Tab-separated table of C-alpha atoms and ligand atoms in Angstrom:
chain	number	residue	atom	x	y	z
A	3	MET	CA	4.703	-10.257	27.243
A	4	ILE	CA	5.582	-6.657	25.601
A	5	SER	CA	2.715	-4.273	24.292
A	6	ILE	CA	2.551	-3.824	20.276
A	7	HIS	CA	4.302	-0.643	20.741
A	8	GLU	CA	7.449	-2.702	22.313
A	9	ALA	CA	7.273	-5.389	20.092
A	10	LEU	CA	6.872	-2.797	16.241
A	11	ASP	CA	10.095	-1.246	18.111
A	12	ALA	CA	11.926	-4.041	17.901
A	13	VAL	CA	11.138	-4.929	14.606
A	14	LEU	CA	11.514	-1.789	13.030
A	15	ALA	CA	15.135	-1.325	15.090
A	16	ALA	CA	15.896	-4.909	13.279
A	17	VAL	CA	15.571	-3.829	10.166
A	18	ILE	CA	18.595	-3.526	7.383
A	19	PRO	CA	17.563	-1.656	4.448
A	20	LEU	CA	17.878	-3.230	1.335
A	21	PRO	CA	20.147	-2.368	-1.682
A	22	ASP	CA	18.818	-1.522	-4.741
A	23	GLU	CA	18.534	-2.397	-8.510
A	24	GLU	CA	17.249	-0.311	-12.022
A	25	VAL	CA	14.320	-1.835	-13.735
A	26	PRO	CA	12.228	-0.782	-16.406
A	27	LEU	CA	9.546	1.254	-15.205
A	28	LEU	CA	6.756	-1.153	-15.347
A	29	GLN	CA	8.330	-3.644	-12.990
A	30	ALA	CA	8.889	-0.570	-10.121
A	31	LEU	CA	5.131	-0.955	-9.557
A	32	GLY	CA	4.516	-1.419	-6.262
A	33	ARG	CA	7.871	-0.616	-5.495
A	34	ALA	CA	9.708	1.558	-3.899
A	35	ALA	CA	12.082	4.339	-5.203
A	36	SER	CA	15.558	3.850	-3.575
A	37	GLN	CA	16.392	7.579	-5.290
A	38	ARG	CA	14.977	11.385	-4.798
A	39	ILE	CA	13.448	11.540	-8.203
A	40	VAL	CA	14.082	14.624	-10.094
A	41	SER	CA	12.167	15.756	-13.191
A	42	PRO	CA	14.079	15.632	-16.689
A	43	GLU	CA	11.106	17.382	-18.345
A	44	GLN	CA	8.580	19.606	-17.910
A	45	VAL	CA	5.143	18.679	-18.491
A	46	PRO	CA	3.160	19.766	-20.540
A	47	THR	CA	5.974	20.409	-22.795
A	48	PHE	CA	3.981	23.104	-24.834
A	49	ALA	CA	0.986	25.075	-23.911
A	50	ASN	CA	-1.978	23.263	-25.352
A	51	SER	CA	-5.487	23.646	-25.789
A	52	ALA	CA	-7.507	21.951	-22.541
A	53	MET	CA	-10.726	22.022	-25.100
A	54	ASP	CA	-11.943	21.422	-28.430
A	55	GLY	CA	-12.773	24.739	-29.908
A	56	PHE	CA	-10.774	28.183	-31.569
A	57	ALA	CA	-8.029	29.767	-30.520
A	58	VAL	CA	-8.104	33.659	-30.508
A	59	SER	CA	-6.409	36.230	-28.994
A	60	GLY	CA	-7.374	37.223	-25.624
A	61	SER	CA	-6.825	40.792	-26.053
A	62	ASP	CA	-8.979	40.795	-29.263
A	63	LEU	CA	-11.810	39.363	-27.366
A	64	GLU	CA	-11.565	41.667	-24.391
A	65	ALA	CA	-11.592	44.321	-27.358
A	66	GLY	CA	-15.136	43.442	-28.043
A	67	ARG	CA	-14.606	41.466	-30.957
A	68	ARG	CA	-16.606	38.372	-31.414
A	69	GLU	CA	-16.518	37.314	-35.257
A	70	PHE	CA	-13.030	35.749	-36.388
A	71	ARG	CA	-11.818	34.223	-39.720
A	72	VAL	CA	-10.597	30.396	-39.232
A	73	VAL	CA	-7.657	30.264	-40.590
A	74	VAL	CA	-6.094	26.865	-39.857
A	75	ASP	CA	-7.047	23.631	-38.869
A	76	ILE	CA	-5.117	21.982	-35.477
A	77	PRO	CA	-5.321	18.502	-34.783
A	78	ALA	CA	-3.439	17.037	-31.567
A	79	GLY	CA	-0.015	16.181	-32.535
A	80	ARG	CA	0.121	19.353	-35.565
A	81	PHE	CA	2.863	21.885	-34.677
A	82	VAL	CA	1.666	25.024	-36.534
A	83	GLU	CA	4.536	27.686	-36.675
A	84	GLU	CA	2.910	30.533	-38.417
A	85	ALA	CA	1.270	33.265	-36.371
A	86	VAL	CA	-2.515	33.695	-36.077
A	87	ALA	CA	-2.985	37.212	-36.995
A	88	PRO	CA	-5.440	39.485	-34.549
A	89	GLY	CA	-9.390	38.857	-36.260
A	90	GLU	CA	-8.329	35.215	-36.837
A	91	ALA	CA	-8.921	32.162	-35.088
A	92	ALA	CA	-7.165	28.475	-35.192
A	93	ARG	CA	-9.883	25.634	-34.993
A	94	ILE	CA	-7.881	23.558	-32.273
A	95	MET	CA	-8.552	19.883	-30.548
A	96	THR	CA	-7.915	19.365	-27.010
A	97	GLY	CA	-4.238	18.391	-26.497
A	98	ALA	CA	-2.706	20.253	-29.683
A	99	PRO	CA	-0.213	23.204	-28.820
A	100	LEU	CA	-1.464	26.839	-29.485
A	101	PRO	CA	0.697	28.245	-32.571
A	102	PRO	CA	2.034	31.857	-32.000
A	103	GLY	CA	-0.185	34.813	-31.807
A	104	VAL	CA	-3.136	33.227	-29.928
A	105	ASP	CA	-3.719	32.572	-26.028
A	106	THR	CA	-7.028	31.822	-25.556
A	107	VAL	CA	-9.560	28.977	-26.432
A	108	VAL	CA	-13.026	29.568	-26.959
A	109	GLN	CA	-14.653	26.036	-26.459
A	110	VAL	CA	-16.498	24.854	-29.779
A	111	GLU	CA	-20.420	24.927	-27.759
A	112	HIS	CA	-19.845	28.784	-27.091
A	113	THR	CA	-19.103	29.120	-31.019
A	114	ALA	CA	-21.410	29.358	-34.121
A	115	THR	CA	-19.948	28.967	-37.422
A	116	ALA	CA	-20.965	29.818	-40.965
A	117	GLY	CA	-18.144	29.179	-43.744
A	118	ASP	CA	-15.029	30.479	-42.516
A	119	VAL	CA	-16.155	32.741	-40.028
A	120	MET	CA	-16.939	31.791	-36.761
A	121	THR	CA	-18.750	33.678	-34.478
A	122	VAL	CA	-18.502	33.693	-30.325
A	123	GLU	CA	-21.336	33.561	-28.448
A	124	THR	CA	-20.087	33.040	-24.829
A	125	ALA	CA	-16.579	35.131	-24.664
A	126	PRO	CA	-13.915	33.539	-22.024
A	127	GLY	CA	-11.269	35.440	-20.048
A	128	ALA	CA	-8.790	35.772	-22.070
A	129	GLY	CA	-6.252	32.872	-21.418
A	130	ALA	CA	-8.961	30.425	-20.616
A	131	ASN	CA	-8.751	26.716	-21.547
A	132	VAL	CA	-5.062	26.776	-22.004
A	133	ARG	CA	-2.849	24.799	-20.424
A	134	ARG	CA	0.205	26.483	-19.570
A	135	ALA	CA	3.587	24.697	-20.579
A	136	GLY	CA	5.294	23.232	-17.314
A	137	GLU	CA	1.598	23.953	-15.060
A	138	ASP	CA	1.988	20.220	-13.679
A	139	VAL	CA	5.639	19.496	-13.492
A	140	THR	CA	8.681	21.593	-14.535
A	141	VAL	CA	12.288	20.501	-14.993
A	142	GLY	CA	13.870	19.878	-11.638
A	143	ASP	CA	10.948	19.890	-9.597
A	144	VAL	CA	11.411	16.362	-6.756
A	145	LEU	CA	8.767	14.305	-8.267
A	146	PHE	CA	9.357	11.304	-4.938
A	147	GLU	CA	11.464	11.623	-2.232
A	148	ARG	CA	13.353	8.357	-1.696
A	149	GLY	CA	11.579	5.274	-0.355
A	150	ALA	CA	7.955	6.562	-2.124
A	151	HIS	CA	6.060	3.798	-3.026
A	152	LEU	CA	5.359	3.676	-6.950
A	153	GLY	CA	2.015	2.802	-7.734
A	154	ALA	CA	-0.403	3.739	-10.825
A	155	ALA	CA	-0.439	6.897	-10.204
A	156	GLU	CA	3.322	7.402	-9.620
A	157	ILE	CA	4.616	5.296	-12.563
A	158	GLY	CA	2.607	7.361	-14.982
A	159	LEU	CA	3.784	10.608	-13.778
A	160	LEU	CA	7.381	9.029	-14.466
A	161	ALA	CA	6.580	7.659	-17.823
A	162	ALA	CA	4.734	11.478	-18.787
A	163	VAL	CA	8.157	13.207	-17.810
A	164	GLY	CA	10.126	10.429	-20.095
A	165	VAL	CA	11.774	8.370	-17.302
A	166	GLU	CA	12.043	4.581	-18.344
A	167	ARG	CA	14.277	3.019	-16.114
A	168	ILE	CA	14.278	3.444	-12.175
A	169	ARG	CA	16.490	2.580	-9.009
A	170	VAL	CA	14.061	0.441	-6.360
A	171	ALA	CA	14.990	-1.135	-3.588
A	172	ARG	CA	15.298	-5.014	-4.236
A	173	ARG	CA	12.218	-7.156	-3.077
A	174	PRO	CA	12.395	-8.572	-0.295
A	175	ARG	CA	12.605	-12.525	-0.599
A	176	VAL	CA	10.177	-13.683	2.225
A	177	ALA	CA	10.259	-17.229	2.888
A	178	ILE	CA	7.060	-18.560	3.828
A	179	LEU	CA	6.861	-22.106	6.119
A	180	ALA	CA	3.849	-23.938	7.262
A	181	THR	CA	4.401	-26.237	10.464
A	182	GLY	CA	1.879	-28.348	11.743
A	183	SER	CA	1.494	-32.936	11.081
A	184	GLU	CA	-2.272	-31.770	10.492
A	185	LEU	CA	-1.524	-29.375	7.913
A	186	VAL	CA	-2.471	-30.896	4.130
A	187	ALA	CA	-1.611	-28.927	0.983
A	188	ALA	CA	-3.948	-28.491	-1.348
A	189	GLY	CA	-5.063	-30.396	-3.836
A	190	GLN	CA	-4.129	-33.492	-1.604
A	191	PRO	CA	-6.627	-36.176	-0.182
A	192	MET	CA	-7.038	-35.433	3.587
A	193	GLN	CA	-7.520	-38.274	5.951
A	194	PRO	CA	-8.828	-38.211	9.509
A	195	GLY	CA	-7.456	-35.056	11.577
A	196	GLN	CA	-5.800	-33.338	9.176
A	197	ILE	CA	-6.761	-29.451	8.099
A	198	ARG	CA	-6.112	-27.762	5.311
A	199	ASN	CA	-2.934	-25.387	4.834
A	200	SER	CA	-4.157	-21.971	4.581
A	201	ASN	CA	-1.388	-19.838	6.322
A	202	SER	CA	0.998	-20.501	3.393
A	203	PHE	CA	-1.815	-18.659	1.404
A	204	THR	CA	-2.562	-15.669	3.267
A	205	ALA	CA	1.117	-14.762	3.803
A	206	PHE	CA	1.835	-14.975	0.440
A	207	GLY	CA	-0.850	-12.840	-1.060
A	208	GLN	CA	-0.298	-10.052	2.192
A	209	ALA	CA	3.396	-10.609	0.966
A	210	ILE	CA	2.861	-9.707	-2.421
A	211	ALA	CA	0.914	-6.794	-1.485
A	212	ALA	CA	3.743	-5.409	0.609
A	213	GLY	CA	5.798	-5.412	-2.235
A	214	ALA	CA	7.720	-8.732	-1.280
A	215	ASP	CA	9.027	-11.392	-3.899
A	216	PRO	CA	7.699	-14.486	-1.731
A	217	ILE	CA	8.768	-18.395	-1.888
A	218	LEU	CA	6.814	-21.115	-0.561
A	219	LEU	CA	8.426	-23.748	1.183
A	220	GLY	CA	5.778	-26.059	1.992
A	221	ILE	CA	4.675	-28.066	5.580
A	222	ALA	CA	7.321	-28.954	8.332
A	223	ARG	CA	5.791	-31.457	10.012
A	224	ASP	CA	5.846	-31.205	13.804
A	225	ASP	CA	9.458	-33.185	14.013
A	226	LEU	CA	12.629	-31.505	14.989
A	227	ASN	CA	15.024	-32.826	12.104
A	228	GLU	CA	12.357	-31.706	9.209
A	229	THR	CA	11.958	-28.270	11.564
A	230	ARG	CA	15.753	-27.677	11.362
A	231	ARG	CA	15.926	-28.572	7.668
A	232	LEU	CA	13.099	-26.575	6.193
A	233	LEU	CA	13.800	-23.199	8.404
A	234	GLY	CA	17.321	-23.992	8.245
A	235	ALA	CA	17.022	-23.334	4.261
A	236	ALA	CA	14.462	-20.539	4.565
A	237	LEU	CA	17.206	-18.316	6.595
A	238	GLU	CA	19.281	-17.839	3.293
A	239	ASN	CA	16.217	-15.524	2.518
A	240	ASP	CA	15.928	-11.516	3.577
A	241	LEU	CA	13.241	-12.316	5.726
A	242	VAL	CA	11.515	-15.790	6.999
A	243	ILE	CA	7.829	-16.521	8.283
A	244	THR	CA	6.617	-19.824	10.322
A	245	SER	CA	3.293	-20.017	10.735
A	246	GLY	CA	2.404	-22.622	13.645
A	247	GLY	CA	4.567	-24.128	16.478
A	248	VAL	CA	5.230	-21.520	18.287
A	249	SER	CA	3.358	-21.907	21.624
A	250	VAL	CA	3.980	-24.303	24.559
A	251	GLY	CA	2.698	-27.122	22.898
A	252	GLU	CA	5.220	-30.852	22.921
A	253	TYR	CA	5.422	-30.171	19.451
A	254	ASP	CA	6.117	-26.558	19.090
A	255	PHE	CA	9.507	-26.816	17.852
A	256	VAL	CA	9.537	-23.629	16.274
A	257	LYS	CA	11.385	-21.512	18.754
A	258	GLN	CA	13.691	-24.119	19.871
A	259	VAL	CA	15.120	-24.331	16.383
A	260	GLN	CA	15.311	-20.935	15.929
A	261	ASP	CA	17.585	-21.104	18.872
A	262	GLU	CA	19.688	-23.986	17.405
A	263	LEU	CA	20.264	-22.077	14.009
A	264	GLY	CA	21.428	-19.402	15.890
A	265	VAL	CA	18.407	-16.745	15.452
A	266	GLN	CA	18.922	-14.150	18.271
A	267	ARG	CA	15.456	-14.157	19.999
A	268	ARG	CA	14.211	-10.113	20.268
A	269	PHE	CA	10.754	-11.108	21.848
A	270	TRP	CA	8.243	-13.967	21.962
A	271	GLY	CA	4.953	-12.927	23.514
A	272	VAL	CA	2.992	-9.741	22.414
A	273	SER	CA	-0.447	-8.803	24.789
A	274	THR	CA	-2.692	-9.271	22.024
A	275	LYS	CA	-5.143	-11.299	20.974
A	276	PRO	CA	-5.230	-12.482	18.499
A	277	GLY	CA	-1.340	-13.065	17.938
A	278	LYS	CA	-0.122	-13.688	21.530
A	279	PRO	CA	3.085	-16.050	21.103
A	280	LEU	CA	4.667	-14.458	18.530
A	281	ALA	CA	8.252	-14.689	18.398
A	282	PHE	CA	10.825	-12.459	16.674
A	283	GLY	CA	14.288	-12.763	15.880
A	284	THR	CA	17.245	-12.090	13.445
A	285	ARG	CA	19.970	-13.782	12.142
A	286	GLY	CA	22.629	-11.854	10.331
A	287	ASP	CA	20.304	-9.561	8.018
A	288	THR	CA	17.801	-12.288	8.328
A	289	MET	CA	14.616	-11.604	9.928
A	290	VAL	CA	12.997	-14.405	11.375
A	291	PHE	CA	9.187	-14.140	12.642
A	292	GLY	CA	7.527	-17.457	13.997
A	293	VAL	CA	3.559	-16.367	13.793
A	294	PRO	CA	0.946	-18.241	15.288
A	295	GLY	CA	-0.837	-20.851	13.217
A	296	ASN	CA	-4.435	-20.069	13.773
A	297	PRO	CA	-4.877	-18.255	10.315
A	298	VAL	CA	-6.331	-15.185	11.789
A	299	ALA	CA	-3.516	-15.183	14.159
A	300	SER	CA	-0.898	-15.434	11.271
A	301	MET	CA	-2.555	-12.918	9.435
A	302	VAL	CA	-3.381	-10.165	12.018
A	303	SER	CA	0.597	-10.979	13.079
A	304	PHE	CA	1.654	-10.360	9.664
A	305	GLU	CA	-0.476	-7.206	9.481
A	306	MET	CA	0.576	-6.068	12.278
A	307	TYR	CA	4.355	-6.671	12.609
A	308	VAL	CA	5.461	-8.661	9.192
A	309	ARG	CA	3.964	-6.258	6.782
A	310	PRO	CA	5.788	-2.992	8.539
A	311	ALA	CA	9.478	-4.910	8.329
A	312	ILE	CA	9.021	-5.780	4.547
A	313	LEU	CA	8.025	-1.913	3.730
A	314	ALA	CA	11.060	-0.854	6.072
A	315	LEU	CA	13.260	-3.134	4.069
A	316	GLN	CA	12.630	-1.603	0.847
A	317	GLY	CA	13.153	2.232	2.193
A	318	ARG	CA	9.641	2.660	2.698
A	319	PRO	CA	8.625	5.670	5.423
A	320	ASP	CA	5.320	4.971	5.634
A	321	VAL	CA	4.994	1.554	7.304
A	322	PHE	CA	1.523	1.793	8.895
A	323	ARG	CA	-2.137	1.914	8.198
A	324	PRO	CA	-4.187	4.608	7.603
A	325	TRP	CA	-6.558	5.221	10.828
A	326	PHE	CA	-8.804	6.799	12.674
A	327	TYR	CA	-11.274	6.534	15.399
A	328	ALA	CA	-14.788	5.482	14.466
A	329	ALA	CA	-18.162	5.071	16.610
A	330	ALA	CA	-19.085	1.221	17.373
A	331	ALA	CA	-22.398	0.129	15.325
A	332	GLU	CA	-23.118	-2.524	17.961
A	333	PRO	CA	-22.122	-3.037	21.726
A	334	VAL	CA	-18.329	-3.710	21.981
A	335	GLY	CA	-17.487	-6.905	24.421
A	336	ARG	CA	-15.237	-6.500	27.187
A	337	THR	CA	-11.738	-7.837	27.102
A	338	LYS	CA	-9.074	-9.198	29.424
A	339	SER	CA	-5.607	-8.169	29.987
A	340	ARG	CA	-4.626	-7.638	26.035
A	341	THR	CA	-5.527	-5.384	23.884
A	342	GLU	CA	-8.316	-7.337	21.121
A	343	ALA	CA	-7.505	-6.749	17.435
A	344	ARG	CA	-11.047	-7.162	15.970
A	345	ARG	CA	-12.012	-7.427	12.326
A	346	CYS	CA	-14.420	-5.198	11.150
A	347	ARG	CA	-16.184	-3.794	8.209
A	348	LEU	CA	-17.254	0.184	7.771
A	349	MET	CA	-20.182	2.235	7.310
A	350	HIS	CA	-21.675	5.674	7.381
A	351	GLU	CA	-24.680	6.228	9.692
A	352	ALA	CA	-25.682	10.010	10.177
A	353	GLY	CA	-22.589	11.455	8.523
A	354	ARG	CA	-20.409	9.336	11.071
A	355	MET	CA	-18.582	6.476	9.855
A	356	ARG	CA	-19.613	3.508	12.366
A	357	PHE	CA	-17.444	0.108	12.788
A	358	THR	CA	-19.510	-3.411	12.900
A	359	THR	CA	-17.684	-6.625	12.946
A	360	THR	CA	-17.328	-9.073	10.373
A	361	GLY	CA	-18.610	-11.821	12.022
A	362	PRO	CA	-17.752	-14.860	14.750
A	363	GLN	CA	-14.000	-13.298	16.127
A	364	GLY	CA	-12.285	-16.473	17.160
A	365	SER	CA	-8.507	-16.698	15.901
A	366	GLY	CA	-9.473	-19.656	13.811
A	367	ILE	CA	-12.550	-18.215	11.933
A	368	LEU	CA	-10.767	-16.925	8.494
A	369	SER	CA	-14.439	-16.076	6.978
A	370	SER	CA	-14.391	-13.132	9.178
A	371	MET	CA	-10.680	-11.716	7.953
A	372	ALA	CA	-12.096	-12.079	4.292
A	373	GLY	CA	-14.436	-8.833	3.304
A	374	ALA	CA	-12.962	-7.198	6.686
A	375	GLN	CA	-11.771	-3.595	5.709
A	376	GLY	CA	-10.092	-2.847	9.480
A	377	LEU	CA	-9.478	-3.764	12.717
A	378	PHE	CA	-10.675	-1.890	15.489
A	379	PHE	CA	-8.391	-2.482	18.605
A	380	VAL	CA	-10.121	-2.694	22.458
A	381	PRO	CA	-8.382	-1.656	25.248
A	382	PRO	CA	-7.183	-4.394	27.473
A	383	HIS	CA	-9.502	-5.056	30.487
A	384	TYR	CA	-12.207	-3.531	28.649
A	385	PRO	CA	-15.603	-3.482	30.785
A	386	GLY	CA	-17.233	-3.442	27.328
A	387	GLY	CA	-19.249	-0.691	25.751
A	388	ASP	CA	-22.476	0.759	24.265
A	389	VAL	CA	-23.413	1.518	20.508
A	390	GLY	CA	-21.510	4.723	19.898
A	391	GLU	CA	-18.629	3.759	21.630
A	392	GLU	CA	-15.380	5.258	19.870
A	393	LEU	CA	-12.162	3.412	19.242
A	394	LEU	CA	-9.252	2.942	16.956
A	395	VAL	CA	-9.583	1.738	13.510
A	396	MET	CA	-6.891	0.916	11.421
A	397	LEU	CA	-7.625	0.338	7.530
A	398	LEU	CA	-6.003	-3.072	6.194
A	399	ALA	CA	-5.178	-0.860	2.792
A	400	GLY	CA	-3.116	1.870	2.126
A	401	SER	CA	-0.237	3.277	4.205
A	402	GLY	CA	0.746	5.921	6.373
A	403	THR	CA	3.703	7.417	7.864
A	404	GLU	CA	1.785	7.843	11.338
A	405	ARG	CA	1.881	5.067	13.551
A	406	PRO	CA	-1.751	4.151	14.920
A	407	PRO	CA	-2.184	4.793	18.819
A	408	PHE	CA	-2.573	1.387	19.257
A	409	PRO	CA	-4.287	0.988	22.981
A	410	GLY	CA	-2.852	-1.046	26.067
A	411	ALA	CA	0.597	0.247	25.735
A	412	PRO	CA	3.269	2.590	27.879
A	413	ALA	CA	3.602	5.796	25.864
A	414	VAL	CA	5.579	5.398	22.989
A	415	ARG	CA	6.862	8.733	20.783
B	514	AMP	P1	0.047	-24.136	16.656
B	514	AMP	O1	0.034	-22.866	16.402
B	514	AMP	O2	1.074	-25.138	15.408
B	514	AMP	O3	-0.468	-24.370	17.519
B	514	AMP	O4	-1.318	-24.201	15.435
B	514	AMP	C1	-2.751	-23.445	15.856
B	514	AMP	C2	-3.817	-23.728	15.425
B	514	AMP	O5	-3.449	-22.973	13.806
B	514	AMP	C3	-4.033	-25.352	14.940
B	514	AMP	O6	-5.479	-25.547	15.258
B	514	AMP	C4	-3.210	-25.483	13.817
B	514	AMP	O7	-4.322	-26.483	13.306
B	514	AMP	C5	-3.550	-24.573	13.176
B	514	AMP	N1	-2.999	-24.204	12.015
B	514	AMP	C6	-1.490	-24.112	11.641
B	514	AMP	N2	-0.912	-24.112	10.666
B	514	AMP	C7	-1.976	-23.632	9.681
B	514	AMP	C8	-1.469	-23.557	8.602
B	514	AMP	N3	-0.582	-23.693	7.759
B	514	AMP	N4	-3.130	-23.560	7.948
B	514	AMP	C9	-4.225	-23.454	8.787
B	514	AMP	N5	-4.377	-23.426	9.940
B	514	AMP	C10	-3.272	-24.268	10.356
B	515	MG	MG1	1.178	-27.002	15.000
């Protein structure tokens, strides 16, 4: 069995980034830019008011003038070319362009008006309450590097500089196949001894969240021919996840079928709990993951190895999760020879981040994965620890470029 780091190294080393495609901006949401993006426009395009108020000359204010004649009204969207003279003011709304001759906005709350005379009650400094042209973005600014994740803010920024279409990595096509003769699809009646397929649903959700295009291939019974047929078809995709059938049971056919279909095994078995019998290999450009069947083992294996692979396929450098050390809010149980990943929630107590388990930690207990905010990692041969013990916590949201220092590993990078 190999360590978490060795397994991650093997997975990341096998990634062959996908080609890119050009899409309309909204379709780029959640995907990765496939080129560095340089701004074609500046933002703001013109100097404009940051407040509703009156635009005046800053030097008038500095010279002590407090009364101004209001000569023009400028709502947002109106462009006034005539200069405002000394001693004059423009009534101006937030976002409206400053006319020539003025450089300072007095917010309306600091003024009084009678007829067309405006009196400044509290004078701001010269240049106040004005957004300079280009103060956010100037033409030629690098907005994002290649591989950047395009979330809501990034899409908005691109819209702000007039980008309508953008090149992004193709979404990885991820085939999801559940294996197990005991499995029943949602909506089908249950016979004695059967269980419902949940792994296809969790993997689908995890794949979508990672920017992939998942395809559900249903359930393969524990039958060599059926497994061959369905896994064979799955190999047409960029990445394949089978769940179950990868341990040492009589009916665990996944590894055998992977071998028959020419999948080159990179590893089988990671020294973690849950997730030990993970099998990873490649055939051509296709990455093939056999994750264990237990619902939590399936999800944790996806989180640890499949998600980084899906992100790296899109050229993302931030394939890891954010992590930190936090204190246990309850005693931490011992471990045996494997590193354990346990699910937790986070809270603050006396100014410190603490974690608490979400409930029973069996690898079949999916209810304690639901609502988990993070995984915390307990090193192998851990004797048990008290409240306050500091352990590595990996968030189950967000992304980062720094690999978490998973315990139980030979030192790497
Ligand atoms: P396996 O890895 O095939 O030995 O399966 C381990 C456990 O996970 C067994 O209890 C299976 O019934 C269960 N399991 C396997 N596949 C799924 C699935 N798709 N959904 C829910 N549970 C599953
Ligand atoms: Mg099985």
